[in-house]
Amino acid sequence: MNPSYQYWRFDLSPYVFQVMNINFNWVTTIWGASLLIIFFGTSLFLTRKKISSTKKLITNSNQNENKLKLNKLLTRFEYFETILIYVLGIFIILFTLQKMNIHWGLRWYSTMYLIGFMAVYFSCMHWIKKKSLMMTENMLMNLILACILGMLIGARSAYVFIYNWDLYKDHPLDAIATWEGGLSFHGGIVGVSLALLIFCRKYKIPFFHLSDKLALVVPIGIGMGRIGNFFNGELWGRPISSHVPWAIIFPDGGPLPRHPSQIYQSLAEGWGLFLTLFIISRFKQKEGTLSACFVIFYGFYRFIVEYFRAADPQLNYYSLTTFTWEPLSRLGQLQWWQYVTMGQILNILTILAGILFLFLTRRNIQENSTEWLNRINTFYKTHKIEKS
């Protein structure tokens, strides 16, 4: 770390690793190549042998209890085999990229979002096995793909049309360049919601039944994503007005120490929201209540933390006295509560939308009620018949 005065000058790498920094020289030696072949070859051979023998035991077994144990064991072996294949595939890809002098690297930001989607996947798998979610394993991958597409389209569209239309109206083709950055979370919520509506309509799943489950784990992805913003050195906070020991000087933020607002947002919109929804989920509620609370409390937490985050430079701050957009330097005479950002305006609308959803869901089915359980049982019976 390079201190500047009493504050830390940000110097973290946005990459988890870069291919060019990995030492692959040992792979090209006889001993290195032999070690790889022995490890992966032996592991895959023994795992495949175990899978084959376990399948035979399941076929020959007459006891349901024994079959259940053997099926669990078979699942573990198959998971292990899948992991081995993925690790081998990733290793080959990285080795090839380096030898072709392609300077690719895994960014923290991408990694954090990947962790978020993994949290959704494993949580849904857990609920599917418990039969508390109306979904099959085959549907799950389609759901994740739909959510990714909905998030990208919605988040990019909102950024283009709400945050930076003056730029993109003259350069419309740049609107698809998502790799250059520029996504709006509020647009992402709308995009994912529309994707869920289409998905639920296709598979005949009640919308709020699915959205309640997802609402509980999405804050993990938000929290991790904000940490990714921090490692990227982007979306930093406003300059500090008094001594703040943990303030940071960001390279693209000028010489002034600033609030690490990405960390604040991770704690509030991510982990704070997760804890809030987890507590709410412990109580009996109507289906859709958790989704509405997600929207309300996300908007609430985000609105508060926005007071520490620097506004987008192309929009600046909205003065509540002159009703104009102005840079922070021209708002020196105003109190902190007399101007807001575009994010805060959208958060007010988000909170109002959440309250409306809460009102509309008051007559929905009660979670874990007899009717709710019967509906899930009917779903699994139907799909069991279709599968057979």
XYZ file of N, CA and C in Angstrom, residues 68-266:
597
model
N -31.965 -45.723 -1.685
C -31.864 -44.288 -1.395
C -30.430 -43.902 -1.029
N -29.801 -44.718 -0.177
C -28.408 -44.464 0.226
C -27.463 -44.571 -0.963
N -27.702 -45.595 -1.789
C -26.848 -45.798 -2.958
C -27.009 -44.670 -3.977
N -28.231 -44.149 -4.119
C -28.467 -43.023 -5.031
C -27.730 -41.765 -4.575
N -27.721 -41.533 -3.265
C -26.977 -40.390 -2.714
C -25.482 -40.552 -2.977
N -24.990 -41.789 -2.794
C -23.578 -42.077 -3.048
C -23.240 -41.888 -4.528
N -24.154 -42.322 -5.387
C -23.961 -42.177 -6.834
C -23.903 -40.700 -7.221
N -24.769 -39.901 -6.628
C -24.786 -38.456 -6.907
C -23.451 -37.814 -6.546
N -22.875 -38.237 -5.408
C -21.577 -37.684 -4.978
C -20.474 -38.037 -5.965
N -20.459 -39.292 -6.403
C -19.451 -39.718 -7.383
C -19.598 -38.948 -8.693
N -20.844 -38.734 -9.119
C -21.086 -38.009 -10.377
C -20.674 -36.545 -10.258
N -20.941 -35.934 -9.082
C -20.492 -34.557 -8.852
C -18.970 -34.470 -8.916
N -18.301 -35.432 -8.283
C -16.838 -35.439 -8.262
C -16.279 -35.592 -9.674
N -16.916 -36.455 -10.464
C -16.481 -36.651 -11.852
C -16.652 -35.356 -12.650
N -17.769 -34.679 -12.450
C -18.035 -33.414 -13.149
C -16.988 -32.372 -12.789
N -16.652 -32.284 -11.497
C -15.641 -31.318 -11.039
C -14.293 -31.610 -11.686
N -13.909 -32.880 -11.737
C -12.636 -33.269 -12.365
C -12.594 -32.839 -13.832
N -13.689 -33.073 -14.548
C -13.748 -32.724 -15.976
C -13.651 -31.213 -16.158
N -14.361 -30.450 -15.312
C -14.313 -28.992 -15.406
C -12.923 -28.455 -15.102
N -12.288 -28.992 -14.045
C -10.933 -28.550 -13.673
C -9.958 -28.828 -14.809
N -10.043 -30.011 -15.387
C -9.172 -30.369 -16.513
C -9.427 -29.437 -17.704
N -10.701 -29.164 -17.993
C -11.043 -28.274 -19.106
C -10.514 -26.867 -18.896
N -10.681 -26.329 -17.683
C -10.184 -24.976 -17.361
C -8.671 -24.919 -17.483
N -7.999 -25.978 -16.999
C -6.537 -26.035 -17.061
C -6.065 -25.996 -18.520
N -6.705 -26.777 -19.376
C -6.335 -26.828 -20.794
C -6.559 -25.474 -21.459
N -7.692 -24.814 -21.140
C -8.010 -23.500 -21.724
C -6.970 -22.460 -21.312
N -6.628 -22.418 -20.015
C -5.642 -21.445 -19.528
C -4.273 -21.676 -20.161
N -3.877 -22.939 -20.256
C -2.586 -23.293 -20.864
C -2.550 -22.855 -22.331
N -3.648 -23.094 -23.052
C -3.734 -22.722 -24.476
C -3.684 -21.210 -24.656
N -4.423 -20.463 -23.786
C -4.429 -19.003 -23.869
C -3.046 -18.420 -23.673
N -2.299 -18.978 -22.717
C -0.955 -18.463 -22.460
C -0.021 -18.740 -23.630
N -0.078 -19.961 -24.169
C 0.797 -20.318 -25.286
C 0.473 -19.506 -26.548
N -0.781 -19.044 -26.656
C -1.176 -18.219 -27.805
C -0.964 -16.729 -27.537
N -0.344 -16.419 -26.346
C -0.059 -15.034 -25.948
C -1.313 -14.164 -25.896
N -2.422 -14.766 -25.479
C -3.660 -14.007 -25.272
C -3.700 -13.561 -23.816
N -3.621 -12.249 -23.601
C -3.507 -11.702 -22.242
C -4.880 -11.575 -21.581
N -5.472 -12.718 -21.320
C -6.786 -12.740 -20.668
C -6.598 -12.844 -19.161
N -7.540 -12.286 -18.412
C -7.496 -12.396 -16.959
C -8.898 -12.490 -16.378
N -9.009 -13.139 -15.247
C -10.301 -13.244 -14.567
C -10.451 -12.059 -13.623
N -11.437 -11.234 -13.890
C -11.658 -10.036 -13.075
C -12.433 -10.362 -11.800
N -12.152 -9.587 -10.766
C -12.874 -9.741 -9.499
C -14.369 -9.499 -9.703
N -14.698 -8.500 -10.550
C -16.099 -8.142 -10.766
C -16.876 -9.323 -11.339
N -16.298 -9.976 -12.370
C -16.946 -11.144 -12.977
C -17.058 -12.278 -11.971
N -15.984 -12.459 -11.192
C -15.960 -13.542 -10.205
C -17.050 -13.364 -9.162
N -17.252 -12.137 -8.704
C -18.264 -11.866 -7.684
C -19.675 -12.145 -8.201
N -19.930 -11.771 -9.459
C -21.240 -12.066 -10.035
C -21.427 -13.558 -10.249
N -20.329 -14.246 -10.593
C -20.382 -15.700 -10.748
C -20.754 -16.352 -9.424
N -20.182 -15.839 -8.320
C -20.510 -16.353 -6.984
C -21.998 -16.130 -6.684
N -22.505 -14.967 -7.110
C -23.926 -14.666 -6.906
C -24.829 -15.653 -7.627
N -24.518 -15.964 -8.895
C -25.324 -16.924 -9.656
C -25.163 -18.343 -9.097
N -23.980 -18.658 -8.583
C -23.776 -19.964 -7.949
C -24.631 -20.081 -6.691
N -24.763 -18.972 -5.944
C -25.606 -18.968 -4.741
C -27.054 -19.249 -5.113
N -27.515 -18.656 -6.227
C -28.879 -18.907 -6.708
C -29.032 -20.371 -7.098
N -28.055 -20.900 -7.834
C -28.122 -22.283 -8.326
C -28.179 -23.283 -7.171
N -27.247 -23.172 -6.232
C -27.187 -24.150 -5.137
C -28.367 -24.008 -4.178
N -28.854 -22.780 -3.995
C -30.038 -22.584 -3.148
C -31.256 -23.240 -3.785
N -31.421 -23.033 -5.088
C -32.555 -23.649 -5.795
C -32.452 -25.169 -5.783
N -31.242 -25.702 -5.938
C -31.047 -27.152 -5.881
C -31.455 -27.688 -4.511
N -31.113 -26.941 -3.465
C -31.477 -27.332 -2.097
C -32.998 -27.356 -1.933
N -33.684 -26.326 -2.454
C -35.148 -26.257 -2.334
C -35.834 -27.317 -3.193
N -35.248 -27.621 -4.349
C -35.802 -28.668 -5.209
C -35.747 -30.023 -4.505
N -34.604 -30.315 -3.861
C -34.457 -31.590 -3.147
C -35.395 -31.677 -1.944
N -35.653 -30.526 -1.330
C -36.593 -30.486 -0.201
C -38.052 -30.453 -0.667
N -38.230 -30.278 -1.970
C -39.567 -30.156 -2.579
C -40.353 -28.987 -1.983
N -39.650 -27.870 -1.832
C -40.310 -26.650 -1.364
C -40.335 -25.587 -2.461
N -39.823 -25.946 -3.636
C -39.825 -25.046 -4.784
C -40.404 -25.773 -5.991
N -41.361 -25.147 -6.655
C -41.996 -25.758 -7.828
C -41.071 -25.620 -9.041
N -40.112 -26.524 -9.115
C -39.149 -26.489 -10.208
C -38.421 -27.825 -10.275
N -37.946 -28.184 -11.467
C -37.137 -29.382 -11.635
C -35.705 -28.954 -11.956
N -34.777 -29.897 -11.862
C -33.378 -29.587 -12.146
C -33.195 -29.150 -13.595
N -33.959 -29.732 -14.507
C -33.858 -29.356 -15.918
C -34.315 -27.919 -16.159
N -35.303 -27.478 -15.381
C -35.803 -26.104 -15.522
C -34.804 -25.081 -14.979
N -34.003 -25.502 -14.009
C -33.150 -24.568 -13.276
C -32.147 -23.864 -14.186
N -31.477 -24.604 -15.064
C -30.498 -23.983 -15.951
C -31.171 -22.994 -16.902
N -32.378 -23.304 -17.344
C -33.132 -22.370 -18.193
C -33.485 -21.107 -17.424
N -33.793 -21.272 -16.122
C -34.102 -20.122 -15.271
C -32.894 -19.196 -15.153
N -31.725 -19.771 -14.874
C -30.513 -18.961 -14.705
C -30.170 -18.241 -16.002
N -30.288 -18.943 -17.136
C -30.020 -18.306 -18.425
C -30.990 -17.154 -18.674
N -32.276 -17.365 -18.349
C -33.282 -16.315 -18.524
C -32.976 -15.108 -17.648
N -32.546 -15.354 -16.410
C -32.214 -14.266 -15.476
C -30.999 -13.472 -15.957
N -29.973 -14.170 -16.476
C -28.774 -13.498 -16.969
C -29.127 -12.584 -18.144
N -29.902 -13.117 -19.105
C -30.297 -12.325 -20.269
C -31.181 -11.144 -19.856
N -32.148 -11.402 -18.966
C -33.035 -10.340 -18.494
C -32.271 -9.245 -17.767
N -31.301 -9.664 -16.943
C -30.503 -8.697 -16.188
C -29.673 -7.819 -17.116
N -28.999 -8.441 -18.098
C -28.144 -7.685 -19.016
C -28.951 -6.715 -19.879
N -30.057 -7.206 -20.446
C -30.873 -6.354 -21.317
C -31.509 -5.210 -20.528
N -32.090 -5.545 -19.353
C -32.744 -4.514 -18.542
C -31.759 -3.503 -17.982
N -30.637 -3.988 -17.444
C -29.646 -3.096 -16.824
C -29.000 -2.178 -17.858
N -28.698 -2.738 -19.030
C -28.074 -1.918 -20.079
C -29.065 -0.906 -20.645
N -30.289 -1.331 -20.866
C -31.307 -0.429 -21.427
C -31.552 0.768 -20.512
N -31.652 0.500 -19.208
C -31.891 1.594 -18.251
C -30.703 2.560 -18.232
N -29.486 2.014 -18.296
C -28.300 2.883 -18.289
C -28.269 3.764 -19.540
N -28.579 3.168 -20.680
C -28.543 3.905 -21.950
C -29.602 4.991 -21.992
N -30.849 4.644 -21.650
C -31.957 5.578 -21.826
C -32.167 6.536 -20.654
N -31.726 6.142 -19.447
C -31.955 7.001 -18.273
C -30.679 7.738 -17.853
N -29.564 7.033 -17.819
C -28.337 7.618 -17.275
C -27.466 8.323 -18.324
N -27.504 7.863 -19.586
C -26.522 8.401 -20.537
C -27.090 8.532 -21.954
N -28.326 8.976 -22.083
C -28.964 9.044 -23.390
C -28.293 10.062 -24.314
N -27.758 11.164 -23.753
C -27.118 12.194 -24.573
C -25.942 11.629 -25.364
N -25.253 10.651 -24.793
C -24.126 10.022 -25.495
C -24.602 9.008 -26.521
N -25.508 8.124 -26.102
C -25.875 6.992 -26.953
C -26.835 7.362 -28.091
N -27.511 8.487 -27.988
C -28.396 8.874 -29.099
C -27.581 9.218 -30.342
N -26.316 9.632 -30.144
C -25.437 9.935 -31.274
C -24.554 8.744 -31.655
N -24.445 7.764 -30.752
C -23.638 6.565 -31.017
C -24.444 5.320 -30.630
N -25.511 5.030 -31.359
C -26.426 3.946 -30.965
C -25.780 2.565 -30.906
N -24.780 2.309 -31.755
C -24.142 0.991 -31.762
C -23.341 0.729 -30.478
N -22.907 1.794 -29.817
C -22.162 1.641 -28.556
C -23.046 1.132 -27.436
N -24.350 1.165 -27.630
C -25.288 0.719 -26.587
C -25.145 -0.765 -26.284
N -24.650 -1.543 -27.253
C -24.508 -2.991 -27.025
C -23.150 -3.353 -26.430
N -22.270 -2.362 -26.262
C -20.918 -2.629 -25.749
C -20.942 -2.726 -24.227
N -21.564 -3.783 -23.716
C -21.684 -3.958 -22.260
C -20.336 -4.178 -21.593
N -19.343 -4.678 -22.366
C -18.018 -4.946 -21.797
C -17.283 -3.657 -21.420
N -17.779 -2.518 -21.905
C -17.172 -1.237 -21.550
C -17.761 -0.657 -20.264
N -18.693 -1.392 -19.650
C -19.312 -0.924 -18.415
C -20.576 -0.136 -18.681
N -21.328 0.103 -17.622
C -22.551 0.873 -17.743
C -23.798 0.033 -17.616
N -24.128 -0.347 -16.371
C -25.327 -1.131 -16.097
C -26.092 -0.473 -14.947
N -27.398 -0.516 -15.007
C -28.240 0.042 -13.942
C -28.937 -1.099 -13.204
N -28.778 -1.136 -11.887
C -29.395 -2.224 -11.127
C -30.917 -2.144 -11.184
N -31.452 -0.925 -11.167
C -32.912 -0.780 -11.231
C -33.455 -1.363 -12.536
N -32.735 -1.113 -13.631
C -33.121 -1.709 -14.905
C -32.966 -3.214 -14.878
N -31.943 -3.680 -14.155
C -31.725 -5.120 -14.008
C -32.893 -5.797 -13.301
N -33.442 -5.142 -12.270
C -34.599 -5.695 -11.549
C -35.793 -5.851 -12.496
N -36.034 -4.809 -13.312
C -37.154 -4.855 -14.266
C -36.927 -5.966 -15.288
N -35.694 -6.059 -15.807
C -35.369 -7.076 -16.805
C -35.529 -8.489 -16.277
N -35.028 -8.737 -15.068
C -35.149 -10.062 -14.457
C -36.614 -10.381 -14.167
N -37.372 -9.386 -13.713
C -38.799 -9.599 -13.420
C -39.567 -10.010 -14.673
N -39.278 -9.340 -15.793
C -39.937 -9.700 -17.056
C -39.525 -11.102 -17.514
N -38.228 -11.426 -17.328
C -37.747 -12.764 -17.690
C -38.434 -13.829 -16.835
N -38.630 -13.529 -15.543
C -39.308 -14.469 -14.643
C -40.776 -14.649 -15.046
N -41.419 -13.557 -15.450
C -42.819 -13.647 -15.889
C -42.958 -14.591 -17.087
N -42.044 -14.435 -18.049
C -42.074 -15.300 -19.241
C -41.779 -16.745 -18.853
N -40.772 -16.939 -17.972
C -40.385 -18.281 -17.525
C -41.538 -18.958 -16.784
N -42.160 -18.227 -15.860
C -43.261 -18.786 -15.056
C -44.476 -19.102 -15.922
N -44.715 -18.273 -16.913
C -45.840 -18.512 -17.819
C -45.599 -19.785 -18.632
N -44.361 -19.983 -19.066
C -44.021 -21.155 -19.878
C -44.159 -22.448 -19.087
N -43.667 -22.436 -17.831
C -43.644 -23.664 -17.029
C -44.801 -23.759 -16.024
N -45.726 -22.789 -16.105
C -46.919 -22.788 -15.232
C -46.541 -22.802 -13.749
N -45.639 -21.901 -13.390
C -45.211 -21.728 -12.001
C -45.723 -20.375 -11.508
N -46.346 -20.295 -10.335
C -46.792 -18.995 -9.812
C -45.610 -18.036 -9.664
N -45.760 -16.834 -10.188
C -44.654 -15.865 -10.226
C -44.087 -15.569 -8.838
N -44.960 -15.226 -7.885
C -44.482 -14.830 -6.558
C -43.904 -16.009 -5.775
N -44.324 -17.221 -6.103
C -43.737 -18.409 -5.476
C -42.249 -18.482 -5.797
N -41.909 -18.233 -7.062
C -40.512 -18.291 -7.487
C -39.740 -17.047 -7.068
N -40.347 -15.875 -7.239
C -39.642 -14.623 -6.918
C -39.305 -14.515 -5.431
N -40.162 -15.075 -4.561
C -39.868 -15.056 -3.119
C -38.587 -15.814 -2.802
N -38.414 -16.962 -3.456
C -37.205 -17.760 -3.229
C -35.967 -17.024 -3.720
N -36.059 -16.454 -4.920
C -34.913 -15.756 -5.497
C -34.573 -14.492 -4.704
N -35.613 -13.811 -4.206
C -35.392 -12.572 -3.444
C -34.522 -12.815 -2.215
N -34.589 -14.019 -1.686
C -33.841 -14.332 -0.473
C -32.340 -14.483 -0.732
N -31.955 -14.906 -1.948
C -30.532 -15.151 -2.233
C -29.890 -14.097 -3.126
N -30.699 -13.314 -3.853
C -30.139 -12.280 -4.732
C -29.262 -11.271 -3.976
N -29.606 -10.876 -2.726
C -28.726 -9.947 -2.000
C -27.282 -10.437 -1.850
N -27.072 -11.753 -1.865
C -25.695 -12.279 -1.813
C -24.935 -11.820 -3.052
N -25.590 -11.933 -4.221
C -24.974 -11.476 -5.461
C -24.730 -9.972 -5.466
N -25.693 -9.200 -4.904
C -25.525 -7.749 -4.836
C -24.325 -7.397 -3.964
N -24.246 -8.041 -2.788
C -23.139 -7.781 -1.868
C -21.797 -8.096 -2.494
N -21.705 -9.248 -3.176
C -20.452 -9.641 -3.826
C -20.144 -8.719 -5.005
N -21.174 -8.311 -5.747
C -20.970 -7.420 -6.889
C -20.387 -6.085 -6.484
N -20.834 -5.549 -5.345
C -20.297 -4.269 -4.865
C -18.826 -4.407 -4.447
N -18.469 -5.557 -3.918
C -17.052 -5.801 -3.604
C -16.244 -5.824 -4.904
N -16.856 -6.398 -5.966
C -16.222 -6.379 -7.285
C -16.021 -4.958 -7.786
N -17.013 -4.070 -7.557
C -16.866 -2.647 -7.908
C -15.667 -2.037 -7.185
N -15.492 -2.421 -5.923
C -14.382 -1.881 -5.136
C -13.035 -2.300 -5.729
N -12.889 -3.593 -6.065
C -11.633 -4.071 -6.641
C -11.367 -3.424 -8.006
N -12.433 -3.070 -8.721
C -12.280 -2.393 -10.010
C -11.919 -0.919 -9.850
N -12.031 -0.409 -8.609
C -11.734 1.002 -8.365
C -12.738 1.930 -9.028
N -14.027 1.506 -9.075
C -15.070 2.282 -9.743
C -16.230 2.543 -8.784
N -17.115 3.440 -9.204
C -18.297 3.800 -8.400
C -17.904 4.218 -6.984
N -16.822 5.005 -6.904
C -16.344 5.443 -5.600
C -17.277 6.493 -5.000
N -16.983 6.850 -3.756
C -17.859 7.754 -3.009
C -17.517 9.222 -3.186
N -18.230 10.049 -2.461
C -18.011 11.487 -2.506
C -16.763 11.846 -1.690
N -16.138 12.985 -1.984
C -14.997 13.424 -1.172
C -15.430 13.640 0.277
N -14.550 13.294 1.196
C -14.882 13.444 2.613
C -14.826 14.925 2.998
N -15.686 15.325 3.920
C -15.720 16.714 4.363
C -14.976 16.894 5.683
N -14.698 15.783 6.365
C -13.908 15.812 7.598
C -13.086 14.527 7.640
N -12.238 14.396 8.660
C -11.343 13.238 8.708
C -12.125 11.931 8.863
N -11.949 11.023 7.898
C -12.529 9.681 7.932
C -11.368 8.708 7.775
N -10.981 7.985 8.831
C -9.759 7.162 8.794
C -9.707 6.161 7.647
N -10.852 5.648 7.232
C -10.861 4.607 6.186
C -11.083 5.185 4.782
N -11.032 6.510 4.631
C -11.187 7.119 3.306
C -10.044 6.675 2.397
N -10.314 6.653 1.092
C -9.358 6.137 0.113
C -9.213 7.130 -1.035
N -7.986 7.241 -1.562
C -7.742 8.051 -2.761
C -7.772 7.113 -3.958
N -8.821 7.243 -4.774
C -8.966 6.380 -5.946
C -8.265 7.019 -7.146
N -7.557 6.226 -7.963
C -6.787 6.772 -9.093
C -7.615 7.640 -10.036
N -8.855 7.212 -10.332
C -9.689 7.962 -11.270
C -10.573 8.993 -10.573
N -10.421 9.114 -9.263
C -11.262 10.035 -8.502
C -10.566 11.316 -8.103
N -9.397 11.577 -8.699
C -8.671 12.794 -8.365
C -7.850 12.637 -7.091
N -7.252 13.728 -6.623
C -6.362 13.667 -5.447
C -7.078 13.644 -4.103
N -8.408 13.820 -4.107
C -9.147 13.918 -2.848
C -9.476 12.540 -2.284
N -9.325 12.355 -0.966
C -9.759 11.094 -0.335
C -11.285 11.010 -0.354
N -11.790 9.805 -0.615
C -13.228 9.625 -0.782
C -13.747 8.488 0.098
N -15.058 8.489 0.302
C -15.716 7.380 0.996
C -15.636 6.124 0.121
N -15.271 4.960 0.695
C -15.344 3.707 -0.073
C -16.802 3.237 -0.124
N -17.615 3.954 -0.907
C -19.062 3.726 -0.900
C -19.435 2.339 -1.422
N -18.526 1.719 -2.199
C -18.801 0.356 -2.671
C -18.938 -0.609 -1.489
N -18.089 -0.412 -0.483
C -18.138 -1.260 0.719
C -19.411 -0.962 1.514
N -19.762 0.330 1.614
C -21.005 0.697 2.302
C -22.196 0.019 1.626
N -22.198 0.058 0.281
C -23.315 -0.528 -0.460
C -23.351 -2.047 -0.300
N -22.177 -2.664 -0.282
C -22.127 -4.113 -0.078
C -22.739 -4.486 1.268
